[in-house]
Amino acid sequence: MVKVVKEQQITIIDLGGKYEALNEELLQALAEKLLEQADRADPPWLLVDLTGIGYVGSNFLEILVRGWKRLKQRSGTMALCGVGSFCADILRITRLNTLWTIYPSREEALRAMATELAKGQPPS
């Protein structure tokens, strides 16, 4: 179940569980939540927590890119955390890892993003 939470002014999209792969129902829920928050989050800073996700495919990557593009139109930013090794390989191979900052954990992401938000700059 996809949840949206806010911590330290950062909106977090949490996929809420462990999944070997994301099924169609979960992808649809993710798309709805991510795109809604890309349009509404204030400030427009999103963190997508991938903790517990074993595999991602092209539909998942498309959802991330669509959300990121909407955020960019609002001068926002998006980061990822909890990316497993297989997912990290996919992001690296597709070069999508160059679009988003990837943090090992939610705690590290929030610490870095909150610091950058206080400075008024997106994470590097």
GROMACS .gro file of N, CA, C and O in nm, residues 16-63:
model
  192
   16GLY      N    1   0.551   0.105   0.127
   16GLY     CA    2   0.490   0.035   0.239
   16GLY      C    3   0.493  -0.117   0.239
   16GLY      O    4   0.393  -0.180   0.264
   17GLY      N    5   0.606  -0.176   0.213
   17GLY     CA    6   0.615  -0.320   0.222
   17GLY      C    7   0.732  -0.376   0.147
   17GLY      O    8   0.812  -0.302   0.090
   18LYS      N    9   0.742  -0.508   0.148
   18LYS     CA   10   0.847  -0.577   0.074
   18LYS      C   11   0.783  -0.643  -0.047
   18LYS      O   12   0.684  -0.713  -0.036
   19TYR      N   13   0.842  -0.616  -0.164
   19TYR     CA   14   0.788  -0.670  -0.288
   19TYR      C   15   0.903  -0.722  -0.374
   19TYR      O   16   1.001  -0.652  -0.394
   20GLU      N   17   0.886  -0.843  -0.425
   20GLU     CA   18   0.984  -0.895  -0.521
   20GLU      C   19   0.974  -0.814  -0.650
   20GLU      O   20   1.073  -0.787  -0.715
   21ALA      N   21   0.851  -0.777  -0.685
   21ALA     CA   22   0.826  -0.696  -0.804
   21ALA      C   23   0.698  -0.617  -0.778
   21ALA      O   24   0.618  -0.654  -0.693
   22LEU      N   25   0.682  -0.508  -0.851
   22LEU     CA   26   0.563  -0.425  -0.834
   22LEU      C   27   0.456  -0.468  -0.933
   22LEU      O   28   0.477  -0.464  -1.054
   23ASN      N   29   0.340  -0.510  -0.881
   23ASN     CA   30   0.232  -0.553  -0.969
   23ASN      C   31   0.157  -0.431  -1.023
   23ASN      O   32   0.181  -0.318  -0.983
   24GLU      N   33   0.065  -0.457  -1.114
   24GLU     CA   34  -0.009  -0.349  -1.181
   24GLU      C   35  -0.086  -0.262  -1.083
   24GLU      O   36  -0.089  -0.139  -1.095
   25GLU      N   37  -0.147  -0.323  -0.983
   25GLU     CA   38  -0.225  -0.249  -0.884
   25GLU      C   39  -0.136  -0.154  -0.805
   25GLU      O   40  -0.170  -0.038  -0.783
   26LEU      N   41  -0.022  -0.202  -0.763
   26LEU     CA   42   0.071  -0.118  -0.687
   26LEU      C   43   0.130  -0.007  -0.775
   26LEU      O   44   0.145   0.106  -0.730
   27LEU      N   45   0.160  -0.039  -0.899
   27LEU     CA   46   0.211   0.064  -0.991
   27LEU      C   47   0.107   0.174  -1.014
   27LEU      O   48   0.142   0.293  -1.018
   28GLN      N   49  -0.020   0.136  -1.026
   28GLN     CA   50  -0.125   0.236  -1.044
   28GLN      C   51  -0.137   0.325  -0.922
   28GLN      O   52  -0.149   0.448  -0.933
   29ALA      N   53  -0.132   0.266  -0.803
   29ALA     CA   54  -0.139   0.344  -0.680
   29ALA      C   55  -0.019   0.437  -0.669
   29ALA      O   56  -0.033   0.554  -0.629
   30LEU      N   57   0.099   0.387  -0.704
   30LEU     CA   58   0.219   0.470  -0.701
   30LEU      C   59   0.206   0.587  -0.798
   30LEU      O   60   0.236   0.701  -0.764
   31ALA      N   61   0.159   0.560  -0.919
   31ALA     CA   62   0.144   0.667  -1.019
   31ALA      C   63   0.050   0.774  -0.967
   31ALA      O   64   0.080   0.894  -0.976
   32GLU      N   65  -0.063   0.733  -0.912
   32GLU     CA   66  -0.160   0.832  -0.861
   32GLU      C   67  -0.099   0.917  -0.750
   32GLU      O   68  -0.110   1.040  -0.754
   33LYS      N   69  -0.036   0.853  -0.653
   33LYS     CA   70   0.020   0.928  -0.539
   33LYS      C   71   0.137   1.016  -0.581
   33LYS      O   72   0.145   1.132  -0.542
   34LEU      N   73   0.228   0.960  -0.661
   34LEU     CA   74   0.346   1.035  -0.700
   34LEU      C   75   0.309   1.156  -0.786
   34LEU      O   76   0.357   1.267  -0.762
   35LEU      N   77   0.223   1.136  -0.883
   35LEU     CA   78   0.186   1.247  -0.971
   35LEU      C   79   0.104   1.352  -0.897
   35LEU      O   80   0.121   1.472  -0.919
   36GLU      N   81   0.018   1.307  -0.808
   36GLU     CA   82  -0.058   1.403  -0.726
   36GLU      C   83   0.037   1.487  -0.641
   36GLU      O   84   0.024   1.609  -0.634
   37GLN      N   85   0.132   1.422  -0.576
   37GLN     CA   86   0.225   1.495  -0.489
   37GLN      C   87   0.320   1.582  -0.571
   37GLN      O   88   0.362   1.688  -0.526
   38ALA      N   89   0.355   1.538  -0.690
   38ALA     CA   90   0.441   1.621  -0.776
   38ALA      C   91   0.371   1.752  -0.810
   38ALA      O   92   0.435   1.855  -0.825
   39ASP      N   93   0.238   1.747  -0.817
   39ASP     CA   94   0.160   1.867  -0.847
   39ASP      C   95   0.128   1.950  -0.724
   39ASP      O   96   0.107   2.070  -0.734
   40ARG      N   97   0.123   1.886  -0.605
   40ARG     CA   98   0.069   1.953  -0.487
   40ARG      C   99   0.167   1.976  -0.372
   40ARG      O  100   0.141   2.063  -0.289
   41ALA      N  101   0.272   1.898  -0.362
   41ALA     CA  102   0.361   1.906  -0.246
   41ALA      C  103   0.414   2.048  -0.228
   41ALA      O  104   0.453   2.114  -0.324
   42ASP      N  105   0.414   2.093  -0.104
   42ASP     CA  106   0.465   2.226  -0.072
   42ASP      C  107   0.555   2.215   0.050
   42ASP      O  108   0.504   2.188   0.159
   43PRO      N  109   0.683   2.235   0.032
   43PRO     CA  110   0.756   2.265  -0.091
   43PRO      C  111   0.758   2.143  -0.184
   43PRO      O  112   0.737   2.030  -0.138
   44PRO      N  113   0.787   2.165  -0.312
   44PRO     CA  114   0.783   2.055  -0.410
   44PRO      C  115   0.909   1.967  -0.406
   44PRO      O  116   0.983   1.956  -0.502
   45TRP      N  117   0.932   1.907  -0.292
   45TRP     CA  118   1.047   1.818  -0.270
   45TRP      C  119   0.992   1.681  -0.233
   45TRP      O  120   0.927   1.666  -0.130
   46LEU      N  121   1.022   1.582  -0.316
   46LEU     CA  122   0.974   1.446  -0.292
   46LEU      C  123   1.089   1.350  -0.270
   46LEU      O  124   1.192   1.359  -0.336
   47LEU      N  125   1.065   1.257  -0.181
   47LEU     CA  126   1.157   1.146  -0.157
   47LEU      C  127   1.078   1.018  -0.179
   47LEU      O  128   0.974   0.997  -0.118
   48VAL      N  129   1.125   0.934  -0.270
   48VAL     CA  130   1.061   0.806  -0.297
   48VAL      C  131   1.142   0.698  -0.226
   48VAL      O  132   1.260   0.678  -0.257
   49ASP      N  133   1.078   0.633  -0.129
   49ASP     CA  134   1.145   0.531  -0.048
   49ASP      C  135   1.122   0.394  -0.111
   49ASP      O  136   1.010   0.344  -0.114
   50LEU      N  137   1.229   0.334  -0.162
   50LEU     CA  138   1.222   0.205  -0.230
   50LEU      C  139   1.265   0.089  -0.141
   50LEU      O  140   1.290  -0.021  -0.190
   51THR      N  141   1.272   0.112  -0.011
   51THR     CA  142   1.309   0.006   0.081
   51THR      C  143   1.215  -0.113   0.064
   51THR      O  144   1.093  -0.096   0.065
   52GLY      N  145   1.270  -0.229   0.044
   52GLY     CA  146   1.190  -0.350   0.032
   52GLY      C  147   1.148  -0.385  -0.109
   52GLY      O  148   1.078  -0.483  -0.130
   53ILE      N  149   1.191  -0.307  -0.208
   53ILE     CA  150   1.155  -0.335  -0.347
   53ILE      C  151   1.269  -0.413  -0.413
   53ILE      O  152   1.382  -0.364  -0.419
   54GLY      N  153   1.240  -0.532  -0.460
   54GLY     CA  154   1.343  -0.617  -0.517
   54GLY      C  155   1.366  -0.597  -0.666
   54GLY      O  156   1.476  -0.620  -0.715
   55TYR      N  157   1.263  -0.558  -0.739
   55TYR     CA  158   1.274  -0.548  -0.884
   55TYR      C  159   1.189  -0.432  -0.933
   55TYR      O  160   1.078  -0.412  -0.885
   56VAL      N  161   1.241  -0.357  -1.030
   56VAL     CA  162   1.164  -0.253  -1.096
   56VAL      C  163   1.175  -0.272  -1.247
   56VAL      O  164   1.276  -0.320  -1.296
   57GLY      N  165   1.070  -0.234  -1.316
   57GLY     CA  166   1.068  -0.247  -1.461
   57GLY      C  167   1.044  -0.112  -1.527
   57GLY      O  168   1.044  -0.007  -1.462
   58SER      N  169   1.021  -0.118  -1.656
   58SER     CA  170   1.007   0.005  -1.735
   58SER      C  171   0.886   0.088  -1.694
   58SER      O  172   0.892   0.211  -1.696
   59ASN      N  173   0.775   0.025  -1.655
   59ASN     CA  174   0.658   0.102  -1.612
   59ASN      C  175   0.687   0.183  -1.487
   59ASN      O  176   0.646   0.298  -1.475
   60PHE      N  177   0.760   0.123  -1.394
   60PHE     CA  178   0.799   0.193  -1.273
   60PHE      C  179   0.888   0.312  -1.307
   60PHE      O  180   0.868   0.422  -1.256
   61LEU      N  181   0.986   0.290  -1.393
   61LEU     CA  182   1.077   0.398  -1.431
   61LEU      C  183   1.002   0.511  -1.500
   61LEU      O  184   1.031   0.629  -1.476
   62GLU      N  185   0.905   0.478  -1.582
   62GLU     CA  186   0.825   0.581  -1.649
   62GLU      C  187   0.750   0.666  -1.547
   62GLU      O  188   0.744   0.789  -1.560
   63ILE      N  189   0.694   0.604  -1.445
   63ILE     CA  190   0.623   0.677  -1.340
   63ILE      C  191   0.717   0.774  -1.270
   63ILE      O  192   0.683   0.891  -1.246
   0.00000   0.00000   0.00000
